[in-house]
Structure formats: structure tokens, C-alpha cells
Short mmCIF file of C-alpha atoms and ligand atoms in Angstrom, two decimals:
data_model
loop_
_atom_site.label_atom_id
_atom_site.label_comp_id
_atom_site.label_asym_id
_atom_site.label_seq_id
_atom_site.Cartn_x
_atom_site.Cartn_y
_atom_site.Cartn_z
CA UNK A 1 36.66 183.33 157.56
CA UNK A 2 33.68 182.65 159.94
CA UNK A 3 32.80 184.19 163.11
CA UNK A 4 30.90 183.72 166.01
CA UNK A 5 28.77 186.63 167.22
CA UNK A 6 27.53 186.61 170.78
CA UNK A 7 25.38 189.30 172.69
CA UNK A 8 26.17 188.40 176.50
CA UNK A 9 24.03 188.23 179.61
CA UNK A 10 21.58 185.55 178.56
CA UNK A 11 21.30 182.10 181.62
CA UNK A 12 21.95 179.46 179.56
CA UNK A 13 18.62 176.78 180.52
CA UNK A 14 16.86 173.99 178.61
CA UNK A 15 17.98 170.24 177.60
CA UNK A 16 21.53 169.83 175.38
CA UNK A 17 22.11 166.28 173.85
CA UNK A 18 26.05 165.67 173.54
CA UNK A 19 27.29 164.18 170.45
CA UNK A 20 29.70 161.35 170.15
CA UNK A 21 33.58 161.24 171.36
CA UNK A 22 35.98 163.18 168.69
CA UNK A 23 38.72 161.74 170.27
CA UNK A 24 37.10 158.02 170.25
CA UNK A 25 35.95 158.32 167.02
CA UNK A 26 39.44 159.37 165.28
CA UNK A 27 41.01 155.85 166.72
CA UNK A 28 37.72 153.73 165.40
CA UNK A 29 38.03 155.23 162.11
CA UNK A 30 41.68 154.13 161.88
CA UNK A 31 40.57 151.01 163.75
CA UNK A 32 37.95 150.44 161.32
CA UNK A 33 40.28 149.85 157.99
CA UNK A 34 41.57 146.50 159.69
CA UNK A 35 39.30 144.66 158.61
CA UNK A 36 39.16 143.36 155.40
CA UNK A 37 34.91 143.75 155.80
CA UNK A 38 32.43 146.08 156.22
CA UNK A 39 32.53 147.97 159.64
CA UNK A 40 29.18 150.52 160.85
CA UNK A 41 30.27 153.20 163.32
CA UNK A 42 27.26 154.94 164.70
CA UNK A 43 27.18 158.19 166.81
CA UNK A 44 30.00 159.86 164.99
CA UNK A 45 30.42 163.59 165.76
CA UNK A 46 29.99 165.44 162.09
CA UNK A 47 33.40 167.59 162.68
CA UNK A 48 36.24 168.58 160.85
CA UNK A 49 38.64 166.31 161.96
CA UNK A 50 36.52 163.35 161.80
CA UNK A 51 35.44 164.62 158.01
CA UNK A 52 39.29 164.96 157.31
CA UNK A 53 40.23 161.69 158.58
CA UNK A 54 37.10 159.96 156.40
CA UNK A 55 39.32 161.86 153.34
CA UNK A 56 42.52 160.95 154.31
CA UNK A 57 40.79 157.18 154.77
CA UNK A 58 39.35 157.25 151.35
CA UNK A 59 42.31 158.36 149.67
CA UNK A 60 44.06 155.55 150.27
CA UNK A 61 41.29 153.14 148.56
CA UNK A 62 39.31 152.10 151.35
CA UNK A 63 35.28 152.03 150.44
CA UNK A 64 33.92 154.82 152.95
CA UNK A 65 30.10 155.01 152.81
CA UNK A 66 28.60 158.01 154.48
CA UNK A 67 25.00 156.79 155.49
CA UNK A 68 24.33 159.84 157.15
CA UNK A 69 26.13 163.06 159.21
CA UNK A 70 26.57 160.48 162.26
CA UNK A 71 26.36 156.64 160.95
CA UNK A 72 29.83 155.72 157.93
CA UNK A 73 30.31 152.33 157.00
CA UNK A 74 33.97 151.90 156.34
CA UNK A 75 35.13 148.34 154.44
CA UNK A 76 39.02 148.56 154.27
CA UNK A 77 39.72 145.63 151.32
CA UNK A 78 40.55 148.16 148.64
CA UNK A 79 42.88 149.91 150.23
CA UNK A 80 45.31 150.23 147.28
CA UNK A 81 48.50 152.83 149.14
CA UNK A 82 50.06 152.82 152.39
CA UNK A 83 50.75 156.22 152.08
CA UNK A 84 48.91 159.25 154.02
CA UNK A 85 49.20 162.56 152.19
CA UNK A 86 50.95 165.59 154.46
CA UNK A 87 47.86 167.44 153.33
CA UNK A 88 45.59 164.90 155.85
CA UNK A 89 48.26 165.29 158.59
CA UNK A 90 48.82 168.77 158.32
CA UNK A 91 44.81 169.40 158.70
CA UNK A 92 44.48 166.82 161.51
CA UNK A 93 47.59 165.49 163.62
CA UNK A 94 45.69 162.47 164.37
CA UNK A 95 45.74 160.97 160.72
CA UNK A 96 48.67 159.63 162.29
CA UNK A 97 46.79 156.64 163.68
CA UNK A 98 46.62 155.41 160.09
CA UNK A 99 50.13 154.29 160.60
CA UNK A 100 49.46 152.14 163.58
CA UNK A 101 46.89 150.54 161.73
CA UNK A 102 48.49 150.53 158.24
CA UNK A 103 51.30 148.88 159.90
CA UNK A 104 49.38 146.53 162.45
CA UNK A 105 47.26 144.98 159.13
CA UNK A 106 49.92 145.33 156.00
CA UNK A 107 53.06 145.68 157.86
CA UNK A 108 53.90 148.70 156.13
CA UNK A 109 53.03 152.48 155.90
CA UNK A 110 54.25 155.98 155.33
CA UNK A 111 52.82 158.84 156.91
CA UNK A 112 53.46 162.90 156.67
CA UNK A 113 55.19 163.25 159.77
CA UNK A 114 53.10 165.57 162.29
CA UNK A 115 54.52 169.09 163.11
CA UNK A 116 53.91 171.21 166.39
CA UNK A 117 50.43 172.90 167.06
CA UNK A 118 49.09 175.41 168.98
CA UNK A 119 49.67 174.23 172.21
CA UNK A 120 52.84 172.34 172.13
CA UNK A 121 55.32 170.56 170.13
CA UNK A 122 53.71 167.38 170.34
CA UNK A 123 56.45 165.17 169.70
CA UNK A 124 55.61 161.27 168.45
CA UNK A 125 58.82 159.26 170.23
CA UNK A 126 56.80 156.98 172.20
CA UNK A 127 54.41 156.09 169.07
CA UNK A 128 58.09 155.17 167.26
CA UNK A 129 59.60 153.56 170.78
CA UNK A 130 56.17 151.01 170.74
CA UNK A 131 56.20 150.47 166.36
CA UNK A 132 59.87 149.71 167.11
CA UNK A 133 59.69 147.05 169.92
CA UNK A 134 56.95 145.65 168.11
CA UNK A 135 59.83 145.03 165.46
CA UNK A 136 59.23 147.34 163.13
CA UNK A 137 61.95 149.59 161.56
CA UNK A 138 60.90 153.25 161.37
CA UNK A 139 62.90 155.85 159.29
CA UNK A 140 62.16 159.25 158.82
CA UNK A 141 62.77 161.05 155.87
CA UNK A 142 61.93 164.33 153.91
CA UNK A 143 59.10 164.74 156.72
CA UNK A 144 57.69 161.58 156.28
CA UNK A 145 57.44 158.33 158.49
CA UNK A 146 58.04 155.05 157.35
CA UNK A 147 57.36 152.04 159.42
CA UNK A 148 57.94 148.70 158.09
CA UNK A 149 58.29 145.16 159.33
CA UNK A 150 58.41 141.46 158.14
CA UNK A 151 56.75 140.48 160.83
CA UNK A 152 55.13 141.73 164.03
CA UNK A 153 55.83 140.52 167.37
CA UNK A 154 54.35 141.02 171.00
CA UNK A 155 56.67 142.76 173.19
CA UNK A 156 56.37 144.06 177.09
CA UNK A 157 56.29 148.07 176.13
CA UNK A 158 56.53 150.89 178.90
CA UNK A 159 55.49 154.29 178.00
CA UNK A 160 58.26 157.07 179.21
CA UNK A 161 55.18 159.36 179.08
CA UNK A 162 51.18 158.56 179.91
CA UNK A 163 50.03 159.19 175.87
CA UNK A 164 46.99 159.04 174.58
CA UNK A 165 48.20 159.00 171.15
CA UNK A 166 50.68 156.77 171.32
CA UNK A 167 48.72 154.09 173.50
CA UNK A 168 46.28 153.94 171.13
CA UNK A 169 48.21 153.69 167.99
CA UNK A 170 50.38 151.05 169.84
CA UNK A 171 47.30 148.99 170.57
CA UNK A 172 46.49 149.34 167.04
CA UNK A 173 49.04 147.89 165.54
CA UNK A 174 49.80 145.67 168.61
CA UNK A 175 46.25 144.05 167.78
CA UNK A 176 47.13 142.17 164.61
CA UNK A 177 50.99 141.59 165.78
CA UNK A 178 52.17 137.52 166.44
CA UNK A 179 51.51 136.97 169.90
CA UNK A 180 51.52 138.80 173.46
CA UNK A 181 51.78 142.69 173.91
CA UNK A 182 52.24 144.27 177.61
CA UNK A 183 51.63 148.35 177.04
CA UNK A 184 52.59 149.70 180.55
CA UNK A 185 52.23 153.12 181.62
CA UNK A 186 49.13 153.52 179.27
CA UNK A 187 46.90 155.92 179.31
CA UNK A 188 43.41 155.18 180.59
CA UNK A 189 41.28 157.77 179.06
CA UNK A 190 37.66 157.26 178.36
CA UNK A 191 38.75 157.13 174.40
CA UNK A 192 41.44 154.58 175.24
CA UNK A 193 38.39 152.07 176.23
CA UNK A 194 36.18 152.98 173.37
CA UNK A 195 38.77 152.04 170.72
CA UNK A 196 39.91 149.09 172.73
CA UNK A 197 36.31 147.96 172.96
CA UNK A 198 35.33 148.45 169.45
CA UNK A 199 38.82 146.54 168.19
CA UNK A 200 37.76 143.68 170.47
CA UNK A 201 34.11 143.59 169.10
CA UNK A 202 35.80 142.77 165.64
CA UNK A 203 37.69 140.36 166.98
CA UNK A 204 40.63 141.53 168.60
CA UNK A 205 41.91 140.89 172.23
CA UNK A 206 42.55 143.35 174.56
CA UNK A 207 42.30 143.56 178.05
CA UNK A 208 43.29 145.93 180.90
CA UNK A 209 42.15 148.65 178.77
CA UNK A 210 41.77 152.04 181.34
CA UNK A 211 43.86 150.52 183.35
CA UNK A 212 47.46 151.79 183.20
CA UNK A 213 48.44 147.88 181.71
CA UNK A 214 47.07 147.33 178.64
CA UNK A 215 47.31 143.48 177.89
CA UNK A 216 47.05 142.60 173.59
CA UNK A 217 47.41 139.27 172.26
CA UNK A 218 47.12 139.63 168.41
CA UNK A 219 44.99 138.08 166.16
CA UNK A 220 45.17 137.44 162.38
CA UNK A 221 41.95 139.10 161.20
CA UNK A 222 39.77 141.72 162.29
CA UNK A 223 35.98 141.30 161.37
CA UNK A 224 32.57 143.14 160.53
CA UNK A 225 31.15 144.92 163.50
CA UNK A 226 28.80 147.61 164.36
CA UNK A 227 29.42 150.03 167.11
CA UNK A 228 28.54 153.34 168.64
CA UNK A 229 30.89 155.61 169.72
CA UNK A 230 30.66 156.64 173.74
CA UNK A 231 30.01 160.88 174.10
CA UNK A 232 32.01 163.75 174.09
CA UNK A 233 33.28 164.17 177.74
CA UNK A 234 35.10 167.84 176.63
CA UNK A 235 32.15 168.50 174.76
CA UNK A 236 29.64 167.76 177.95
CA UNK A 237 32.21 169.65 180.02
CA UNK A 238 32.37 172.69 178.23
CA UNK A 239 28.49 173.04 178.27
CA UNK A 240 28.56 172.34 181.88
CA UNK A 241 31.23 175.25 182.28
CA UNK A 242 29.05 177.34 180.55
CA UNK A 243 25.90 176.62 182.39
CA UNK A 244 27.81 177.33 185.43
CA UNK A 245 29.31 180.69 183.94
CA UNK A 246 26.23 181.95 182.94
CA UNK A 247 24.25 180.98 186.27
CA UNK A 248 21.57 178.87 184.17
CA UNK A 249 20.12 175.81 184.85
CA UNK A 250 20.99 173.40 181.96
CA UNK A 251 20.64 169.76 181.70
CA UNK A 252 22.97 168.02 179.58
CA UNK A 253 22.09 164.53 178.14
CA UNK A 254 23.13 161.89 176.63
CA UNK A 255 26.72 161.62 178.80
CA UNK A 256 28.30 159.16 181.19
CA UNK A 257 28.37 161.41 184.43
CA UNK A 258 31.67 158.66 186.00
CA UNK A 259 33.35 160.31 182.28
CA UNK A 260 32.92 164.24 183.95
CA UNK A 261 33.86 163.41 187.83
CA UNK A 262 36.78 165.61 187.67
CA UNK A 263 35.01 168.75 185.85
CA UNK A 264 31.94 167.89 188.13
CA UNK A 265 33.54 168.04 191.31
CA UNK A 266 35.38 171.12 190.45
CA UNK A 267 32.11 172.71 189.85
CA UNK A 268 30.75 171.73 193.33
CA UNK A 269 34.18 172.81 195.08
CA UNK A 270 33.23 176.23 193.58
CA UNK A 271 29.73 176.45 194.92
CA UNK A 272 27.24 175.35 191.30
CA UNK A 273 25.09 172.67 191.83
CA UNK A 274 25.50 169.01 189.79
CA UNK A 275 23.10 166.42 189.77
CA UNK A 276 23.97 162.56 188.31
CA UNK A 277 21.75 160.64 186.44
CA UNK A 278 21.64 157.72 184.27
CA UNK A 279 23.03 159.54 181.00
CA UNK A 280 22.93 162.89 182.22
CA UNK A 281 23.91 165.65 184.04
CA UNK A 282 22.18 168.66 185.81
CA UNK A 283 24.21 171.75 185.72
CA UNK A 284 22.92 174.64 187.85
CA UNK A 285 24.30 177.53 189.45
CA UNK A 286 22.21 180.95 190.74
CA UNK A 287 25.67 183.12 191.96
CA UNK A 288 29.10 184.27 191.37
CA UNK A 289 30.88 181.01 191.90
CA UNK A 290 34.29 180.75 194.35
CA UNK A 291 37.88 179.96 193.45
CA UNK A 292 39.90 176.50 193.46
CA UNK A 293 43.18 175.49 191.94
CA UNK A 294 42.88 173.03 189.21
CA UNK A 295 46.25 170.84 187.84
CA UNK A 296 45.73 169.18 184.76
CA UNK A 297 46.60 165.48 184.48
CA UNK A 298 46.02 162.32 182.44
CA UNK A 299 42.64 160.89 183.58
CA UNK A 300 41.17 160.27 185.90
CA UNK A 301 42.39 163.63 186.51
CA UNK A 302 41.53 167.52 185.77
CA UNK A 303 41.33 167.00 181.55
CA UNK A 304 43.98 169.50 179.81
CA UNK A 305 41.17 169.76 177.59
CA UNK A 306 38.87 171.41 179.62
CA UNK A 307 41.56 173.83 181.20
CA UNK A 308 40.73 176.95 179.40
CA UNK A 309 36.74 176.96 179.42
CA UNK A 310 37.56 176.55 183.59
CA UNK A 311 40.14 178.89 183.46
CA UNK A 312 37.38 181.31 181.81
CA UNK A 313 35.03 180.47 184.29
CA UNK A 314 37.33 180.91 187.42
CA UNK A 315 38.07 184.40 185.74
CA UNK A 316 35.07 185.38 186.64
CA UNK A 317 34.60 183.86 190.27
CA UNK A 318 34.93 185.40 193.60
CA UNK A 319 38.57 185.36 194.43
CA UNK A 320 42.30 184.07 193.19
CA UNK A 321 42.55 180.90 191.37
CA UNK A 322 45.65 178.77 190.37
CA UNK A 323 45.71 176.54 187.40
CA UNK A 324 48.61 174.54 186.38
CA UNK A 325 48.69 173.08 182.40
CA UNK A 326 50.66 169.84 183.39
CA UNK A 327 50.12 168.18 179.81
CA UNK A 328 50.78 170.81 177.16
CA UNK A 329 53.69 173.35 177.22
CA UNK A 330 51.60 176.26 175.38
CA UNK A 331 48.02 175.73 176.28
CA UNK A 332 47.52 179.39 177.89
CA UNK A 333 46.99 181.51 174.27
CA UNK A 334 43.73 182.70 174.98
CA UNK A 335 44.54 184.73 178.07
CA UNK A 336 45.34 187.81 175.84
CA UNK A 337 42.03 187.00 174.46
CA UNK A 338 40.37 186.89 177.83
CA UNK A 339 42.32 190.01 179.08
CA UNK A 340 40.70 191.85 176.27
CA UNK A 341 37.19 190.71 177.50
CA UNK A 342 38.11 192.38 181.43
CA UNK A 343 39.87 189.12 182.92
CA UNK A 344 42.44 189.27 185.13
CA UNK A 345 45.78 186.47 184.47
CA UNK A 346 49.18 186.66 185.17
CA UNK A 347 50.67 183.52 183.34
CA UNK A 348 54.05 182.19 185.01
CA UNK A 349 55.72 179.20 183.03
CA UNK A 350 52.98 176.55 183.13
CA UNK A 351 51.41 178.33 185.72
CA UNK A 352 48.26 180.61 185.38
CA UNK A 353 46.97 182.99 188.55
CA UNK A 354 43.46 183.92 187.93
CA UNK A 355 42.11 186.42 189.63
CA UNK A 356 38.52 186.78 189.45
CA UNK A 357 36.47 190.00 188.28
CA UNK A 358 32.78 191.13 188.37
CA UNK A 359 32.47 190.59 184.81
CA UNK A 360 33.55 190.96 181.23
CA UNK A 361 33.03 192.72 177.79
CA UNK A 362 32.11 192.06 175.26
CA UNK A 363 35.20 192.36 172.89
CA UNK A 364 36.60 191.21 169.19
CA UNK A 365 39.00 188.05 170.23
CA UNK A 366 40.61 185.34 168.21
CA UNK A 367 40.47 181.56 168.70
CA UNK A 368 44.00 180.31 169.01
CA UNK A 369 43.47 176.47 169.44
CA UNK A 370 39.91 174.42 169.78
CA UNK A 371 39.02 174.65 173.23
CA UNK A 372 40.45 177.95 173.56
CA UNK A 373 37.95 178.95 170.82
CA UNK A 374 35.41 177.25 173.20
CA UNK A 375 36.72 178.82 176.47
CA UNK A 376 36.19 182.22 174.74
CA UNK A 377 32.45 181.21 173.39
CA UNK A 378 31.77 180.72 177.02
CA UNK A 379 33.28 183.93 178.07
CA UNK A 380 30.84 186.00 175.28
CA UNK A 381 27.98 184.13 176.33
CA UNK A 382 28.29 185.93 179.86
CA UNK A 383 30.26 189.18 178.81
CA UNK A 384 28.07 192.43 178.81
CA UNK A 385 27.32 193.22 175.29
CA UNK A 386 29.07 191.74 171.79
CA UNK A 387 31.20 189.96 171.97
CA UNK A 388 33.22 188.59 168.31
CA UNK A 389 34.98 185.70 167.99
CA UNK A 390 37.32 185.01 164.97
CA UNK A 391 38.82 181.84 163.49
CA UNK A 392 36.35 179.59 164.02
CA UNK A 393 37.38 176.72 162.09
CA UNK A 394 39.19 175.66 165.39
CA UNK A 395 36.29 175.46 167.01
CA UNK A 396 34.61 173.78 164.40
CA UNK A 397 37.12 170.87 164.69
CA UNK A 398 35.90 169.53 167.78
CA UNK A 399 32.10 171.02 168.62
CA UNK A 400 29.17 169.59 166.29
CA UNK A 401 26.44 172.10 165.64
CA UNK A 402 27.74 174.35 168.38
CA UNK A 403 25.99 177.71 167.70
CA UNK A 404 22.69 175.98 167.32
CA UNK A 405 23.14 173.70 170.60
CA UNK A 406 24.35 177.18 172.29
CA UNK A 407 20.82 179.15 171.17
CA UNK A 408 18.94 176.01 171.87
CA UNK A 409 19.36 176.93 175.72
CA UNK A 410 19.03 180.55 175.28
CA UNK A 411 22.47 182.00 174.06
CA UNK A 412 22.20 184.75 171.40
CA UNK A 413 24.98 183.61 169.20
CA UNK A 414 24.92 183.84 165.47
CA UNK A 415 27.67 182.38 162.87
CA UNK A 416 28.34 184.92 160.28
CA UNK A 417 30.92 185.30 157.69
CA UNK A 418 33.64 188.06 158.58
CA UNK A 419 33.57 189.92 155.15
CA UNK A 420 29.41 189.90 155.71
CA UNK A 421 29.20 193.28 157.11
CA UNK A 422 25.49 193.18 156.73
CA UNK A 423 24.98 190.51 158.71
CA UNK A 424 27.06 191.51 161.45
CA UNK A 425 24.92 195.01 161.07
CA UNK A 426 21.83 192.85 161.25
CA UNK A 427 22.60 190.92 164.31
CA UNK A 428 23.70 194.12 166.46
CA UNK A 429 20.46 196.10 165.68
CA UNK A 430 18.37 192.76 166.39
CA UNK A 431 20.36 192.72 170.14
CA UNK A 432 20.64 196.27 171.07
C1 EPZ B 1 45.25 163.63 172.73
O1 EPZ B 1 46.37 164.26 172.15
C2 EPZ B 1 44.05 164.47 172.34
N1 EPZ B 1 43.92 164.47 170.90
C3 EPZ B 1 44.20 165.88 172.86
O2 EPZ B 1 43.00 166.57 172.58
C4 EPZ B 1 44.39 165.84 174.37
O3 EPZ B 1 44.64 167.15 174.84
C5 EPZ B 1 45.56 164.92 174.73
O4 EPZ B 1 45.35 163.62 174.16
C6 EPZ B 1 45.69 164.75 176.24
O5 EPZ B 1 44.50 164.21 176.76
C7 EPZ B 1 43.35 163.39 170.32
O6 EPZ B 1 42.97 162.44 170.98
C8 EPZ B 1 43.20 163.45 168.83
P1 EPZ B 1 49.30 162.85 174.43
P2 EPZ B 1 47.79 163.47 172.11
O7 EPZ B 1 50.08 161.99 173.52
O8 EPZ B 1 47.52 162.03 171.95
C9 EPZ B 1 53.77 164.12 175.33
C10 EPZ B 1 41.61 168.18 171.69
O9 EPZ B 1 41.42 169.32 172.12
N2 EPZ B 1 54.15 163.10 174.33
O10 EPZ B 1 48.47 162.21 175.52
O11 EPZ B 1 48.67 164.15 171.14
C11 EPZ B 1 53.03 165.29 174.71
O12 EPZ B 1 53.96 166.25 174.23
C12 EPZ B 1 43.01 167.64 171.64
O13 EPZ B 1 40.70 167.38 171.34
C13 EPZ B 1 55.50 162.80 174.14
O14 EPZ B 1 56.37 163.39 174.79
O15 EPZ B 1 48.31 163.77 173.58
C14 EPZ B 1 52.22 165.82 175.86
O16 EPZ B 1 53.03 166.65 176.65
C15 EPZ B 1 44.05 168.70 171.94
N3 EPZ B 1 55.85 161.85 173.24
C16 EPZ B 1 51.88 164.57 176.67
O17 EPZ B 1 52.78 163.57 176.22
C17 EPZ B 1 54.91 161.17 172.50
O18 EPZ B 1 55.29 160.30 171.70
C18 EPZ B 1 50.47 164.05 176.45
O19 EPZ B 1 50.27 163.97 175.06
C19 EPZ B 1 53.54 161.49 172.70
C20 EPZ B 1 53.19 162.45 173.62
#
């Protein structure tokens, strides 16, 4: 197992360039086996998930052609199974987009079905409620998802629930279905608009896309098309959480600053200093930062997925903080974590009271979920002294090159493997 090791206290400054959108790029991978050509993506984050999916894609036949760690060309005429291994859904929940598009282009698939995770249960209803009013009949069986149909039709679809997942895999197999699709109640994330955008520059037709209507009218072929994915708004949040944490002065590029409005006005409420520019942002703050309450919500609102790297960061400000997880039932694991490090959080339901402290410890502490594992990063980058961080593979999901991008501003963070004692011995006596 890997680790992160951290030696606090260091202002994070200098330039950070923010890779593509995980979340984008696991719809435009699914996307991307419509077509019956050759499809380039270009800006794709070089993650876990996204290398899982690429498996789980070219397992069922398609031709995947890795042209480097951030450009595949994907051409999906020898796909030769319908069928998506548990072992691809049980790394990555989101293999189950393959079924929207399995379904939307063959009219048949069978996917593992996806369990719980670490932050909720996660169930996929409204992903079944859209394949079935599409016309589709869906069984489940021994775990596994079956979604067939003679033919596809448009149907007006509302969404019980605002779901990322299961507006995009809708639209997917909406895309190539006979006629007119109405997906109300969408959700209008930033991803939401890169998938619909890239579906509609091979060909597809979608409109209303971020918007909470989503308007498809199928089409009978998807074609060739090149397309680069938007950035990582988590992943330009959580560096401008950590800027802020660790009173630097850090300018984060390659972003779309409308993406970040919610993290970035949360970070003004609480007294750091944001500047907008073209493609980047500006994060500064010089010291200890208020408090604020922060309720996460489908976008345009507070993302869920930045609610723990905040939550760190309010730990530490001057003052009581409330944050409410409105998304997730399970999204507050790494307060134990924190509390280890010298924070301060009484956790009430879906309800977290933060009271801020001077500062924390370094301490050993365990990822529990992605951005948990980055909310803790963040917290080691300011704690006095070493700080450890375990199970790292969660982290490693969703962040490209994070250590490196982390000492490329100034953090002293070193990836080492736990059973390496040396190293570990190596990297204290270099930082005491
Ligand atoms: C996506 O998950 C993201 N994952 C999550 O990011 C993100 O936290 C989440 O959207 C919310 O923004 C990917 O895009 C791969 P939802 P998803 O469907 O699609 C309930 C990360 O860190 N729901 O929008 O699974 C669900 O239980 C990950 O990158 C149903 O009830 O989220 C939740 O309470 C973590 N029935 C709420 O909706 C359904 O059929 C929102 O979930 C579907 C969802």
C-alpha cells in the first residue's frame, strides 16, 4: 500500500495547471463507443478510474488506442460482448455508463450491478426509471443488470432525484433512441454539458443541456470526432482550498473560474482573496480565515465534492462553522481522521459543527473515500510536523500527478510505499 508523507507548515505559492474533468471524461469514454468510427479525446486526466474504464472498454472488443497519458483514440466497431465484467464495476461505479450506451447503440447490455461505497448507498432507480420509459425492459439478476429493447423510443422523463449519473446515462442512450426525449429535473453539472457537447459534435442532438430540461432527439449514427475534455472543477477547488489553508499565494491555471463560483465565493465570505481570469484563478490568503456555513447541493450550488477539503479548511478558521452533506448520506468519514490531526467536529445526522482551532498535527490518518483522502492531504500540508496518510489509491482515483503538482508550489510531500521503512526514515531526517 502507498502513502503520502507530508512535513506541514510550508505556504503553498507558484503556478498549478489543472488536468481534465474525471467526471466528464468517464461519460465521453462511454460516449465514445457509439460510434461505429474512430473518436480522439484529448485532455484526459491519467487516473484510475479513467484507466479502469479504458479496461473495462477494451474488454468488450472495442479498439482503444492510447496515444499518450492524456490523448486515447477509441473506435467502437469491434465491440464483440455487451457484457461489463463485475470486476470493472466493482473498481469504478461509473462503468455503469457502458449500459446507457451499450443499450442506446445495440439495444442490449448487461452490466455488474453497482454496490454501495464509501459515502452512501448510491442506489441506480432513476438510471432504470429513464432505460425503462425509453422502452427498455431491465431485469436484475444474480447482481447483474440487463437492459434490453426492440426498439428505443423518445419519452418525456422526470427525474425523482437531480442525478448526475443517471442524467447522463439517460442522455446516452436517449441519443440514438427513435425520436424525441424530454429529461426533466436533470442535473446541470459542468460534466453534464461536456458529455452533451461532445455527443452532439458526433452527431447527436441535444439541447438544454445545464439547464434542468434536457431536450434529445435521437439520431441513427454517431460519427468520428475529436474533442477535449473541459478541467477538473474538484480538482481546481481542492488546490484552491489548499492555497487558502496554507495562507500561500497560488495561481491555478488552466480552469473555467464561472465552473468554481460556489467554492470561490465561499473563500471570499471567509476573508482569502480570489482573483478571475480568462482560464485561471488567483488564490491568496495571508491569515487565519473566518467561519461560514456551507450546504451542499447539485450545481450551481456548494459541490458535495468539495465538502471535506472545506470542511478541513473551516477546521482550522477563526470560529464555529456548519456544514450540511445534502447529497450523500455518509460523506463525513474523515472527521475521525481530522480529530486525530487536533480538529474540532461534532457530526449530527447530515450535519457537521466545525469548530475552528489554532492548528493541527501532524498525525498517521487513513483515506476513507477520494476527496476525503484529499481533504486530509490539505490538512498535512498545514499541520505542524508529519503528517502520514494511508490508502492512497483513493486518492489516486481522482487527482493526476498529485504529489508532484503539491511540491511544485512548495509542499514537502513524498509518496512512499508503507512496507519501505527506509524511505519513510529518509524523508523524516531530510525534514527535521
Ligand atoms: C456523481 O456521482 C459523481 N461521480 C460524484 O463524484 C459526485 O459526488 C456526484 O455525482 C454528485 O455531484 C461521477 O460523476 C463518476 P448522483 P453520482 O447520481 O452520479 C441519489 C467523486 O468524488 N440517487 O448525482 O453517483 C444518490 O444516492 C464522485 O468524483 C438516487 O437516489 O451521483 C445521491 O444521494 C463521488 N437514485 C443523489 O441522488 C439514482 O438512481 C445524487 O447522486 C441515482 C442517484
Amino acid at each position: 500500500m502507498e502513502q503520502y508523507i507530508i512535513k506541514g507548515g510550508h505556504a503553498l505559492k507558484g503556478e498549478v495547471v489543472i488536468g481534465g474533468a474525471k467526471n466528464a471524461a468517464l461519460g465521453i469514454l462511454a460516449a465514445a463507443i457509439m460510434s461505429n468510427e474512430t473518436v480522439t479525446i484529448e485532455n484526459l486526466p491519467n487516473v484510475r478510474d479513467i484507466n479502469v474504464l479504458l479496461q473495462a472498454i477494451e474488454a468488450i472488443g472495442a479498439t482503444v488506442d492510447r496515444v499518450s497519458d492524456n490523448v486515447v483514440k477509441i473506435n467502437g466497431s469491434t465491440i464483440g460482448s455487451l457484457n461489463i465484467d463485475y470486476e470493472f464495476i466493482r473498481k469504478i461505479r461509473a462503468s455503469y455508463y457502458l449500459l446507457g450506451a451499450l443499450l442506446g447503440k445495440y439495444k442490449s447490455a448487461q452490466v455488474a450491478l453497482p454496490g454501495g461505497c464509501a459515502i452512501g448507498s448510491r442506489p441506480i432507480d432513476q438510471h432504470i426509471k429513464g432505460f425503462e420509459a425509453l422502452g427498455a425492459v431491465v431485469t436484475i439478476d444474480h447482481g447483474t443488470i440487463s437492459a434490453q429493447a426492440d426498439e428505443l423510443a423518445g419519452n418525456h422523463i422526470y427525474l425523482d432525484v437531480v442525478s448526475v449519473g443517471a442524467t447522463i446515462n439517460i442522455m446516452l442512450a436517449a441519443s440514438m433512441a427513435e425520436g424525441k426525449t424530454i429529461l426533466e429535473n436533470a442535473a446541470k453539472e459542468p460534466h453534464i454539458v461536456d458529455v452533451a457537447n461532445f455527443l452532439n459534435s458526433m452527431g447527436a442532438n441535444i439541447k438544454g443541456a445545464g439547464t434542468d430540461v434536457i431536450r434529445i432527439k435521437g439520431v441513427k449514427e454517431l460519427k468520428s470526432t475529436t474533442y477535449s475534455i473541459i478541467p477538473d472543477q474538484i480538482e481546481a477547488g481542492t488546490f484552491m482550498v489548499a492555497a487558502a489553508a496554507t495562507k500561500g499565494d497560488v495561481l491555478i491555471k488552466n480552469v473555467i473560474p464561472k465552473h468554481l463560483e460556489a467554492i470561490s465565493a465561499k473563500l471570499v465570505e471567509i476573508g482569502a482573496e480570489v482573483i478571475e481570469y480568462d482560464d485561471a484563478v488567483r488564490v491568496k490568503a495571508d491569515k487565519r480565515l473566518g467561519h461560514t456555513n456551507i450546504k451542499t447541493l447539485p450545481y450551481p450550488g456548494f459541490p458535495t465534492d468539495m465538502q471535506p477539503q472545506m470542511a478541513a479548511l473551516l477546521a482550522l478558521s477563526n470560529g464555529s462553522s456548519m456544514v450540511i452533506e445534502s447529497i450523500f448520506e455518509n460523506r463525513f468519514k474523515y472527521v475521525d481522521e481530522l480529530a486525530r490531526m487536533g480538529a474540532s467536529i461534532k457530526v449530527e445526522g447530515n450535519i457537521a459543527i466545525v469548530n475552528g482551532v489554532e492548528k493541527f498535527s501532524g498525525a498517521m490518518v487513513s483515506a476513507p473515500d477520494l476527496r476525503a483522502g484529499a481533504a486530509l492531504v490539505v490538512a498535512g500540508c498545514v499541520a505542524d510536523g508529519i503528517t502520514v496518510v494511508d490508502s492512497i489509491h483513493y486518492i489516486q482515483r481522482g487527482y493526476e500527478a498529485f504529489e508532484e503538482k503539491l511540491r511544485g508550489i512548495g509542499a514537502d510531500i513524498e509518496r512512499v510505499d508503507a512496507e519501505d521503512y527506509k524511505a519513510m526514515q529518509k524523508f523524516r531526517l531530510k525534514v527535521v
